[in-house]
Coordinates of C-alpha atoms in Angstrom, one line a residue:
Chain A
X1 CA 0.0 0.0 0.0
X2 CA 1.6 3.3 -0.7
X3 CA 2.1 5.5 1.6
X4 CA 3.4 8.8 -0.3
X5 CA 1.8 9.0 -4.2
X6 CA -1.6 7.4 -5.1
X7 CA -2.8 6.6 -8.9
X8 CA -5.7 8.4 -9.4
X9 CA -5.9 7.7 -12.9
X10 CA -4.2 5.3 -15.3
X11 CA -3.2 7.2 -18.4
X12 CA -3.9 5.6 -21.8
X13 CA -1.3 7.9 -23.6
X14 CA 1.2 5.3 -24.3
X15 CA -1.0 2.2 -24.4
X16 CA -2.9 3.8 -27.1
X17 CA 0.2 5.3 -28.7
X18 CA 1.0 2.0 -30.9
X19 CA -1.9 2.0 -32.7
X20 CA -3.8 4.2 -35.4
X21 CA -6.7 6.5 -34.5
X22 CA -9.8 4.7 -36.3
X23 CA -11.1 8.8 -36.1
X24 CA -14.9 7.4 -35.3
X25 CA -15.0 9.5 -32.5
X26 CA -16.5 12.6 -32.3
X27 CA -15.4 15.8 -34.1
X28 CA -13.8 18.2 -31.0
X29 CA -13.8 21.7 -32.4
X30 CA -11.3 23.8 -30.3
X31 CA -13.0 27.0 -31.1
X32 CA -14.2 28.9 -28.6
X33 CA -16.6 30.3 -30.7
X34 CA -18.7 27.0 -31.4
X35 CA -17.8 24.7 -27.6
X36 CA -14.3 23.9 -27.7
X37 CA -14.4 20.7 -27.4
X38 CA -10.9 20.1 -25.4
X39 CA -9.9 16.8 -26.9
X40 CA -9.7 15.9 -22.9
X41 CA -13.7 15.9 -22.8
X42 CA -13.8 13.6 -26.0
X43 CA -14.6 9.6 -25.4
X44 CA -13.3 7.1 -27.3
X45 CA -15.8 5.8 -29.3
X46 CA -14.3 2.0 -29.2
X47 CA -15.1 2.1 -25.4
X48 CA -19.1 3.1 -25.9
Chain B
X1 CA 5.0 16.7 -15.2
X2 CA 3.3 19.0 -14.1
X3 CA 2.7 19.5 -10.3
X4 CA -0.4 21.5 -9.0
X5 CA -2.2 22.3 -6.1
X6 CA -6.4 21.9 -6.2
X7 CA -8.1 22.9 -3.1
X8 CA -6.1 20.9 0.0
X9 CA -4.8 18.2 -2.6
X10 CA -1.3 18.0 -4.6
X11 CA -1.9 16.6 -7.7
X12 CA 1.2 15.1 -10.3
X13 CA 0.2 14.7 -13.9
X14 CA 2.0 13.2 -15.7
X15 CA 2.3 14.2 -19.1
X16 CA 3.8 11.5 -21.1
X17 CA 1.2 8.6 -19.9
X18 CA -1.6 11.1 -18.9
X19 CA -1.3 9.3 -15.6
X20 CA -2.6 11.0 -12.5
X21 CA -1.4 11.1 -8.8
X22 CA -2.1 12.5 -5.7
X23 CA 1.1 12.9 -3.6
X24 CA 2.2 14.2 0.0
X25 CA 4.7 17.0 0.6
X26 CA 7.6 14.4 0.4
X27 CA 6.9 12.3 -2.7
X28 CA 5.8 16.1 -4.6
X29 CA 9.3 17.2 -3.4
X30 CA 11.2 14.2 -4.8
X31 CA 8.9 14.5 -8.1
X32 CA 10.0 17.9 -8.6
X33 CA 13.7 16.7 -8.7
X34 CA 13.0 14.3 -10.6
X35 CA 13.7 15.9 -14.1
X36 CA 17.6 17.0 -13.4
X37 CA 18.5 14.9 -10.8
X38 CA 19.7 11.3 -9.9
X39 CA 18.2 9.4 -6.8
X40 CA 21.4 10.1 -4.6
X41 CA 21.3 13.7 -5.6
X42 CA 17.5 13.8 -4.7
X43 CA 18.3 11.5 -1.3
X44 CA 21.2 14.1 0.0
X45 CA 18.8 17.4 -1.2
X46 CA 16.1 15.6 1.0
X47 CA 17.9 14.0 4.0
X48 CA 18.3 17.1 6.4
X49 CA 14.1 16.8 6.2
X50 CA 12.8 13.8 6.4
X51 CA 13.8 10.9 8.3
X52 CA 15.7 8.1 6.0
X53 CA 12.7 5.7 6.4
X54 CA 10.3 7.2 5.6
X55 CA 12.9 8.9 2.6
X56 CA 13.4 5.5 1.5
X57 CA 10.0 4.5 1.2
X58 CA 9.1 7.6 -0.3
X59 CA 11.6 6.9 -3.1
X60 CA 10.6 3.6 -3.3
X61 CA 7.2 4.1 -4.2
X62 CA 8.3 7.5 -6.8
X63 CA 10.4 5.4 -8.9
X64 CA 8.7 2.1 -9.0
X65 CA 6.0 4.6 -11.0
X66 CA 8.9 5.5 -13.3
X67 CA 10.1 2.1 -13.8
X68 CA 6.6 1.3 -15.0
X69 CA 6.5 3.8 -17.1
X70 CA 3.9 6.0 -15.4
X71 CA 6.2 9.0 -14.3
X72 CA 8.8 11.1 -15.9
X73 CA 8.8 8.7 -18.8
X74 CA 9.7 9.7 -22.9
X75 CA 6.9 10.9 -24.9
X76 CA 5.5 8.8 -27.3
X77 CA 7.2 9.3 -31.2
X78 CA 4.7 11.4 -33.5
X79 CA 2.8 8.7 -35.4
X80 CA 3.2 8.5 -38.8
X81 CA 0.4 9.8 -41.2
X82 CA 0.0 7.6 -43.6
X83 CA -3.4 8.4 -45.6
X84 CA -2.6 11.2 -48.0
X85 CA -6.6 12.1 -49.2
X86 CA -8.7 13.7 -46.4
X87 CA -11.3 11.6 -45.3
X88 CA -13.9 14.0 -44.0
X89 CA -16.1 12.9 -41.3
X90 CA -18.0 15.6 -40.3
X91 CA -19.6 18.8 -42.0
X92 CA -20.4 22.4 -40.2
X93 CA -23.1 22.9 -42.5
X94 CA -24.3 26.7 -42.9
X95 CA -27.5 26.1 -44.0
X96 CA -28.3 30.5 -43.2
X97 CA -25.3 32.9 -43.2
X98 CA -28.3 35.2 -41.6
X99 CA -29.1 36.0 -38.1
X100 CA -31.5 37.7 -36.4
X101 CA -29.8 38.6 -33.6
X102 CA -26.9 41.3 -33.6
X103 CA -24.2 40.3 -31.4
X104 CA -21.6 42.1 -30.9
X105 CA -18.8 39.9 -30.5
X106 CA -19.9 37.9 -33.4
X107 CA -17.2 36.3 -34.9
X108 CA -19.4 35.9 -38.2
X109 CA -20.2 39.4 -38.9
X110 CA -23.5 39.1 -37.2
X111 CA -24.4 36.0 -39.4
X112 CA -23.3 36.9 -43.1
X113 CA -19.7 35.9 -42.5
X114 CA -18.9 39.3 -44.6
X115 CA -21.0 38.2 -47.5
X116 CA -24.6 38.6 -48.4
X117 CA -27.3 37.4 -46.2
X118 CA -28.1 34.3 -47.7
X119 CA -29.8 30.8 -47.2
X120 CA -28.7 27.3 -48.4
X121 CA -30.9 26.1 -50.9
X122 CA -32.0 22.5 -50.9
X123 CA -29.7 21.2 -53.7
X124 CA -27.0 22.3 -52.1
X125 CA -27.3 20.8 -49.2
X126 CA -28.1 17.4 -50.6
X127 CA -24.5 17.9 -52.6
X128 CA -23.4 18.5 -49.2
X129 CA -24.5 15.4 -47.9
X130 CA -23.5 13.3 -51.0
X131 CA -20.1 15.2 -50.6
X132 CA -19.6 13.6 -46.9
X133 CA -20.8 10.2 -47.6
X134 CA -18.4 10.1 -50.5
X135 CA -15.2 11.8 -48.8
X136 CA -15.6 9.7 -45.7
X137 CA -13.7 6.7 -46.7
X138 CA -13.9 4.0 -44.2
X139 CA -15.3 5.9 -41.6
X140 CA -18.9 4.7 -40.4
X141 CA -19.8 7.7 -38.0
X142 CA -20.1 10.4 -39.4
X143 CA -21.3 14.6 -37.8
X144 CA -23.2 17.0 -39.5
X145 CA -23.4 20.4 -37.5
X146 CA -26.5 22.1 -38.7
X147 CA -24.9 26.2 -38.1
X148 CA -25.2 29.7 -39.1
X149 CA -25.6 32.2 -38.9
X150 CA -29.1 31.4 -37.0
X151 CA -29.8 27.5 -38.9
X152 CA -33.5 27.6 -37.6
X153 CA -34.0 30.5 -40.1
X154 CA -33.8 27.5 -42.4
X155 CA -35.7 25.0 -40.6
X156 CA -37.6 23.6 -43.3
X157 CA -34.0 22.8 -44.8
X158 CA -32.9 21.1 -42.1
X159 CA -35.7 18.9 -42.1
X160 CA -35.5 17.7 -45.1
X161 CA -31.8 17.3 -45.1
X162 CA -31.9 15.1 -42.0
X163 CA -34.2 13.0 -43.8
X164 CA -32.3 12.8 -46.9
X165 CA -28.6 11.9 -45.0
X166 CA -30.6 9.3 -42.8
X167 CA -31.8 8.0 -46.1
X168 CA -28.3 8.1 -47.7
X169 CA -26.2 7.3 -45.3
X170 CA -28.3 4.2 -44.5
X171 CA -27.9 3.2 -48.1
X172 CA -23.7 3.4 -47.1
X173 CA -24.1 1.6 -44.0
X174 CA -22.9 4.5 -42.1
X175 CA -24.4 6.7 -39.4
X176 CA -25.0 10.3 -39.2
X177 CA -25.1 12.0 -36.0
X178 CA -27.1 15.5 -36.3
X179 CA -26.8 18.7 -34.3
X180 CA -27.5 21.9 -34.1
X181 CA -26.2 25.3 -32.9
X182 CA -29.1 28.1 -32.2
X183 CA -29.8 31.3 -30.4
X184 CA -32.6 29.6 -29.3
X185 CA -34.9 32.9 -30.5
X186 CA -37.0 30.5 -33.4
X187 CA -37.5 27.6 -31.2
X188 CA -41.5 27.5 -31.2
X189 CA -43.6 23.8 -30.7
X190 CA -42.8 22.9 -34.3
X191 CA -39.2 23.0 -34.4
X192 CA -39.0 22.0 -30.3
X193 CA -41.7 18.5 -31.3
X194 CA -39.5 17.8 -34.4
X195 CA -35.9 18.7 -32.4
X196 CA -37.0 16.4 -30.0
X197 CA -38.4 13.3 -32.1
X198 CA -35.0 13.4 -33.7
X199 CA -33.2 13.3 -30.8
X200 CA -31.1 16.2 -32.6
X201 CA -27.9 17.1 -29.7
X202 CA -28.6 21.1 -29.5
X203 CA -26.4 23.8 -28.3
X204 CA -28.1 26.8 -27.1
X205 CA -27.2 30.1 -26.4
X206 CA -27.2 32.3 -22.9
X207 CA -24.9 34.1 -21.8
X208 CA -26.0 34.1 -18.1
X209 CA -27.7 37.3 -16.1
X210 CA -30.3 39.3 -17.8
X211 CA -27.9 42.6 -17.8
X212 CA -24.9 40.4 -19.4
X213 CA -26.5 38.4 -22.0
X214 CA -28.2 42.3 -23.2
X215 CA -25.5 44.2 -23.5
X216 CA -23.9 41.6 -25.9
X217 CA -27.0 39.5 -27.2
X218 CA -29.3 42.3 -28.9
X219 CA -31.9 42.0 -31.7
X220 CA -31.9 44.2 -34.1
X221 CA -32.5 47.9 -32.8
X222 CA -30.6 47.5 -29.5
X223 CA -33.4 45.2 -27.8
X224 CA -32.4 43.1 -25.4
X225 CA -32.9 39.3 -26.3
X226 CA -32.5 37.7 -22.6
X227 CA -36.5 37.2 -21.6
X228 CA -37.4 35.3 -24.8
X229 CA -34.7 33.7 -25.3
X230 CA -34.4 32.2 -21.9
X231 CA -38.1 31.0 -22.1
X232 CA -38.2 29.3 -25.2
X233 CA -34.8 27.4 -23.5
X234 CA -36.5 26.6 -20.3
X235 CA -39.5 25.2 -22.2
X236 CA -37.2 22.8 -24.9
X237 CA -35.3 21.7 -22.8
X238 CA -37.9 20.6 -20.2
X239 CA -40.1 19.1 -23.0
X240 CA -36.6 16.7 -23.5
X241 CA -36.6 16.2 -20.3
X242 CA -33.5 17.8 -19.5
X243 CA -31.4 15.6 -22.4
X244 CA -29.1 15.9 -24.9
X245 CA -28.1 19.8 -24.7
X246 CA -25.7 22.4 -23.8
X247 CA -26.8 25.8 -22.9
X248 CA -23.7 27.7 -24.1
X249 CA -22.2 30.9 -23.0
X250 CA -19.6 33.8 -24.0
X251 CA -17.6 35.8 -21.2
X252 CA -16.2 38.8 -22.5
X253 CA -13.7 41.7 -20.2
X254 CA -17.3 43.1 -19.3
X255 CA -18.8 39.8 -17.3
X256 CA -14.8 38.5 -15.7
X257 CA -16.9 37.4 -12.6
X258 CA -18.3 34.3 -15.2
X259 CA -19.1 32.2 -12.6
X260 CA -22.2 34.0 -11.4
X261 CA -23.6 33.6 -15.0
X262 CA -22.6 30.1 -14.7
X263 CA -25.0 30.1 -11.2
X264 CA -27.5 31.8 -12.9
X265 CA -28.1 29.9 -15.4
X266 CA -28.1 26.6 -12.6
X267 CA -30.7 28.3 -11.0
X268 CA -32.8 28.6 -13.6
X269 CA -32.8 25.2 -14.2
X270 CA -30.2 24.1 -16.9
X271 CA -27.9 21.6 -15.9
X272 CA -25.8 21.1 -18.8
X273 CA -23.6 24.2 -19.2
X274 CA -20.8 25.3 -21.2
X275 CA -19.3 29.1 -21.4
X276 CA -16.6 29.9 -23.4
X277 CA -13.9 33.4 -23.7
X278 CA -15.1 35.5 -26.1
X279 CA -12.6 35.3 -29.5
X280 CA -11.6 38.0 -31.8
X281 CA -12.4 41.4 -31.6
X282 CA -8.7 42.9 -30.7
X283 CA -8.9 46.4 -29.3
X284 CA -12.6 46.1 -28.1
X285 CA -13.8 46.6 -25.2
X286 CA -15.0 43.5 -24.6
X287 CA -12.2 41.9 -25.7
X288 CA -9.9 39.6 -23.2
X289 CA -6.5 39.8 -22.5
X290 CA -3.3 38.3 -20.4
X291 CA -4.4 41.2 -17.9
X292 CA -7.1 39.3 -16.7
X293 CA -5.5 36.2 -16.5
X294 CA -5.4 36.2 -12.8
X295 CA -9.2 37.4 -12.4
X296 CA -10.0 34.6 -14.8
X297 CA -8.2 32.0 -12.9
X298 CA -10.0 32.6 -9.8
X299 CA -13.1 32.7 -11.1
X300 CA -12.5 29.0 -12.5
X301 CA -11.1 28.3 -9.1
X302 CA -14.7 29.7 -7.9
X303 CA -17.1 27.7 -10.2
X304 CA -14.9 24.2 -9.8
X305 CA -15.8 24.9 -5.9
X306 CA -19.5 25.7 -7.0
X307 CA -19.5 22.4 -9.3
X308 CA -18.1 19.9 -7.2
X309 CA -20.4 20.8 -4.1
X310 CA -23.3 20.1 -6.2
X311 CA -22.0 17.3 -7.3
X312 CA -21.6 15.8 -4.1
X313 CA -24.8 17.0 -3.1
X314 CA -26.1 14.4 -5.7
X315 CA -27.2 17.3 -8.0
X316 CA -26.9 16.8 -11.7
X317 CA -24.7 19.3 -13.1
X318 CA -22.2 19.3 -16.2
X319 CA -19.9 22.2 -16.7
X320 CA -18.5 20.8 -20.0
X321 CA -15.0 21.6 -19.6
X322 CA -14.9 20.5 -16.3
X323 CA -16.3 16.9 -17.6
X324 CA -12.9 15.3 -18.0
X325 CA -13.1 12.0 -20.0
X326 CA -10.5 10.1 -17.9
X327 CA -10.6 6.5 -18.1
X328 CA -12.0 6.7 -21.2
X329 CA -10.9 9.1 -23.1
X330 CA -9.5 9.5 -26.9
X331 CA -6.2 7.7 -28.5
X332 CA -2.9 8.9 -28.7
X333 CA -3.3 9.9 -32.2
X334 CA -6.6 11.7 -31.7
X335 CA -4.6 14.1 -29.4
X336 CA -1.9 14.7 -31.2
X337 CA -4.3 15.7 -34.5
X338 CA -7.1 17.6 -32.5
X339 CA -9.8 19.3 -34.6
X340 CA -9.2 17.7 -37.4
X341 CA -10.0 21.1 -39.5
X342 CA -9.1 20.6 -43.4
X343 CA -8.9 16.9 -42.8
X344 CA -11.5 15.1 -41.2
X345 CA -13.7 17.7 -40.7
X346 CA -14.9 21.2 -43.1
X347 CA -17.3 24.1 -43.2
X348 CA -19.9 24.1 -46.5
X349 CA -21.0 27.9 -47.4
X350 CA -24.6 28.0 -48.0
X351 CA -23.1 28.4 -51.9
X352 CA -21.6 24.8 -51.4
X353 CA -17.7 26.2 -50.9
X354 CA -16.0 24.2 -48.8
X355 CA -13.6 25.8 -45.6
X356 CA -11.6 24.2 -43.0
X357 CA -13.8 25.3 -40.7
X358 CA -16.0 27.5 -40.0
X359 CA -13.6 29.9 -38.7
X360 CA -12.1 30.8 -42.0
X361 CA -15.1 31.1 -44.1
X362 CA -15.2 34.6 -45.7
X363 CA -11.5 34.5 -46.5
X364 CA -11.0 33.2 -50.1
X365 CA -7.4 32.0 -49.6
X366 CA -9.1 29.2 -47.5
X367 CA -11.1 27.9 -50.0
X368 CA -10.4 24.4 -50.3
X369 CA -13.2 23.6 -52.9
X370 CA -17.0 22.7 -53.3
X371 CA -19.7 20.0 -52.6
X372 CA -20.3 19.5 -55.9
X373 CA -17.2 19.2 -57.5
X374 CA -15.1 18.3 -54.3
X375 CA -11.7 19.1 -52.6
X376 CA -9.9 20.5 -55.5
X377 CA -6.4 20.1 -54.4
X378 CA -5.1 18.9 -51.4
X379 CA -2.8 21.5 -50.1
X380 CA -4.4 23.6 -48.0
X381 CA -6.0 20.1 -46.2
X382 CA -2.0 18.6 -45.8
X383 CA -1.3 22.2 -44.3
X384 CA -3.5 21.5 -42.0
X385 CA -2.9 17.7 -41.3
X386 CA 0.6 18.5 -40.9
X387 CA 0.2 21.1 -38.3
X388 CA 0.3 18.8 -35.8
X389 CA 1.0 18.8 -31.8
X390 CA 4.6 17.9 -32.8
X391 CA 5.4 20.0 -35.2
X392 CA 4.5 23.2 -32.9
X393 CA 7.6 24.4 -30.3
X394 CA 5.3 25.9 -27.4
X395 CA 3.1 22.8 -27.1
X396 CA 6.0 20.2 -26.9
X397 CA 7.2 22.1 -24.0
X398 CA 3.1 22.4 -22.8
X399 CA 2.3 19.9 -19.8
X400 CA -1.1 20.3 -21.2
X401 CA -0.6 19.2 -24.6
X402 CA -2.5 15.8 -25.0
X403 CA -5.3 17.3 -23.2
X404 CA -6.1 20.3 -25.6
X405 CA -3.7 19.2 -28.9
X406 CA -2.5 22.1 -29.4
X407 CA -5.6 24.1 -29.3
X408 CA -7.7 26.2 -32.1
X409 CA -5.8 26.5 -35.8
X410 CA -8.0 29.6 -36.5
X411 CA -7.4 31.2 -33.1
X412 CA -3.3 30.6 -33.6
X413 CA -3.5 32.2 -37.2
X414 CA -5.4 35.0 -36.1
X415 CA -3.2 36.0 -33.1
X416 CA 0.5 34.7 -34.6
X417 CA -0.2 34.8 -38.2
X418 CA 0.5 31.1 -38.2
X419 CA -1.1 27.2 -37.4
X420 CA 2.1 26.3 -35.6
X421 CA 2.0 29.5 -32.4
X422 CA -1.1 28.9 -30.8
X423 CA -2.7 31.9 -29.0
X424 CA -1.1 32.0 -25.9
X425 CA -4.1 33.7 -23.7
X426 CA -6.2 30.8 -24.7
X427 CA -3.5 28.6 -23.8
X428 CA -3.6 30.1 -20.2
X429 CA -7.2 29.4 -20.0
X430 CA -6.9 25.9 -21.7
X431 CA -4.4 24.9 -19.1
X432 CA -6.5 26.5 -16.0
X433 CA -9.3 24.8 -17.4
X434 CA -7.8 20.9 -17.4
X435 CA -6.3 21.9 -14.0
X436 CA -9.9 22.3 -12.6
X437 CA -11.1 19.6 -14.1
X438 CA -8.4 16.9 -12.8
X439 CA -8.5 18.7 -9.3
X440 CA -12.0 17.8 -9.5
X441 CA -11.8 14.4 -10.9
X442 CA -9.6 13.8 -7.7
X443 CA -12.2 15.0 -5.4
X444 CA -14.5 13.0 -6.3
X445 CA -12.6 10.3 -6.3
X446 CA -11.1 10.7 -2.5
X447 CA -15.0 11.3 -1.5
X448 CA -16.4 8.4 -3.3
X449 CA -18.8 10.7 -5.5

């Protein structure tokens, strides 16, 4: 059990940096002008 | 990495695996050495402090993280691009580059996008349609973005265009998802009953208090539109039972203290939210600069504290930058190509041109082509594919970079006079916003809601 750092959150970076984006997720417009859609907010559209 | 504070917490991301940690004093000390510094180096900084057992431990448990890869670790290499023809996906379709409202921060020239007031006719828009199905390649879900302008000024359009590309895209075996972008002034029982039955995802537009969303938001003649606008929203959005929607927002220099239009619109009722900083518009009064950076990061700091008490008070609430996908969010290759403007995504004039987005309609050196002839040459799309997280100096240095991908091409080219500086006041806000929203990830997560 740690004692000092706790994982919050597993990244997927990496894991997901081998393969090629199938781009079936949604569009994420970064314009603040429509909703910027930070990429952050998107999901993955393979894990619906 | 980047180490940050949110409310009593101390949070590690780290950038390179998106991985998130929560840390004590010790372990956030050793993590900040971490970068320029070998383990005896960080032990002798560190040993007039601590004890050496719990030092030990502490080092223990930082660089079994890095030995898995989940701290401090390379960045992934930029992936190679490999399909050379864009394969468009999704279409912001300008169906009415005409508005009824006169905004004054109106990035489209108060809906003609410096043209003439115009509306899409309906062979247009079926080239349109036929021009996505066809450019989308292997793709199966496609977007079309019903936009103006004000789109329901063409409502009878976008009736019989969703009908047509569920038709069409049916015959393809592919799957178009609709939305649409209003001011919410046209919404009356037969666009709200027809809205509804298609299930149609709607952004809608408030700015928040009565006095706020007037002085930017008037009709025509100078009258404010806040009373019928916010009625016709409170009445569609409880006739979809509160689903599928974003009331969206613009904060300008004149409403810094966003986060009361944020309430305000809460306490009306809406509980999907969105408000964005006002673009464009250098030198006006309205307009936001690095001078309010700090006013703007404590308002953020404000409405994360508002959000995450009424989430843990059980209360439905979305403030969509705030929503973090974190377990499940997008590949490795969808954050390093972002937007996807010129590429997998395009703006269609109500004259059929076609734009990168909707951003750079108006400006004839962006015209990439037209929906009934196509893409005529792919330079201005590669331009855009190749601009890239990787290929841009600030954002490789960013800790925020796979969380925003470098941020808006039209917003970089407007401020630097090119796709590879992004603006750097939106990066501010970018990075205070994914701040919030893993601070509050972590909350929740400590408190078990």
């Amino acid at each position: 059990m740690s004692k000092h750092v706790k994982t919050l959150i597993q990244g997927n970076i990496k894991a997901t940096a081998m393969t090629t984006a199938c781009k079936e997720c949604q569009t994420s417009c970064q314009s603040a002008c429509k909703t910027s859609c930070t990429v952050g907010n998107q999901v993955c559209q393979n894990s619906k | 990495m980047h180490i940050f504070t949110f409310q009593d917490m101390t949070l590690v991301l780290d950038t390179s695996s998106g991985s998130l940690l929560e840390v004590d004093e010790l372990a956030g000390k050793i993590i900040s050495l971490l970068p320029q510094h070998t383990v005896e180096a960080i032990r002798e900084t560190l040993a007039s402090g601590y004890g050496q057992t719990e030092l030990d431990e502490a080092l223990a448990e930082v660089f079994k993280l890095v030995e898995e890869g989940n701290l401090n670790g390379g960045l992934p290499s930029e992936p190679v691009l490999e399909i050379e023809v864009p394969q468009v996906k999704a279409l912001c379709l300008h169906v009415a580059h005409d508005c009824n409202l006169r905004c004054k921060y109106c990035f489209a020239g108060t809906g003609d996008f410096g043209g003439g007031r115009t509306l899409m006719d309906e062979a247009t828009g079926k080239a349109a349609i036929d021009f996505l199905l066809r450019s989308s390649g292997t793709r199966k879900h496609l977007e079309v973005d019903f936009f103006g302008g004000e789109p329901l000024l063409n409502f009878d359009l976008v009736k019989s265009l969703t009908a047509y590309g569920e038709e069409q895209a049916s015959k393809f075996s592919k799957i178009i998802r609709f939305t649409l972008t209003t001011n919410g002034t046209l919404l009356g029982e037969d666009e709200t009953r027809y809205l509804n039955d298609k299930k149609m995802a709607l952004v809608l537009s408030l700015d928040g208090r009565p006095d706020v969303n007037d002085r930017m938001r008037p009709f025509d003649g100078n009258v404010g539109s806040y009373t019928p606008v916010k009625e016709a929203l409170l009445r569609f959005v409880q006739a979809r039972s509160g689903q599928n929607y974003y009331i969206r927002g613009t904060f300008t220099a004149h409403n810094l203290d966003f986060s009361e239009d944020v309430k305000h619109m809460y306490e009306l009722g809406f509980r999907e939210i969105s408000v964005e900083p006002v673009v464009g518009g250098a030198g006006e009064t309205y307009t936001l600069t690095t001078d309010h950076l700090d006013t703007l990061r404590a308002e953020y700091d404000k409405l994360a504290s508002f959000y995450l008490e009424r989430q843990q008070a059980g209360e439905p609430f979305n403030f969509f930058h705030f929503n973090m996908a974190t377990y499940d969010g997008p590949c490795f290759g969808k954050r390093v190509s972002g937007c996807g403007a010129g590429f997998d995504y395009v703006a269609v004039t109500p004259d059929g041109e076609i734009y990168p987005c909707h951003q750079f309609v108006g400006n004839p050196r962006f015209i990439m082509g037209d929906v009934f002839t196509g893409i005529r040459d792919n330079t201005l799309s590669h331009e855009f594919r190749q601009a890239n997280l990787y290929k841009k100096p600030e954002c490789m240095a960013c800790w925020a970079k796979f969380f925003c991908s470098g941020g808006c091409h039209a917003n970089a080219l407007h401020t630097s006079g090119t796709l590879l500086k992004p603006d750097q006041l939106s990066c501010e806000l970018q990075k205070k916003r994914v701040e919030c929203a893993l601070g509050i990830t972590a909350a929740k997560l400590r408190s078990g809601r």
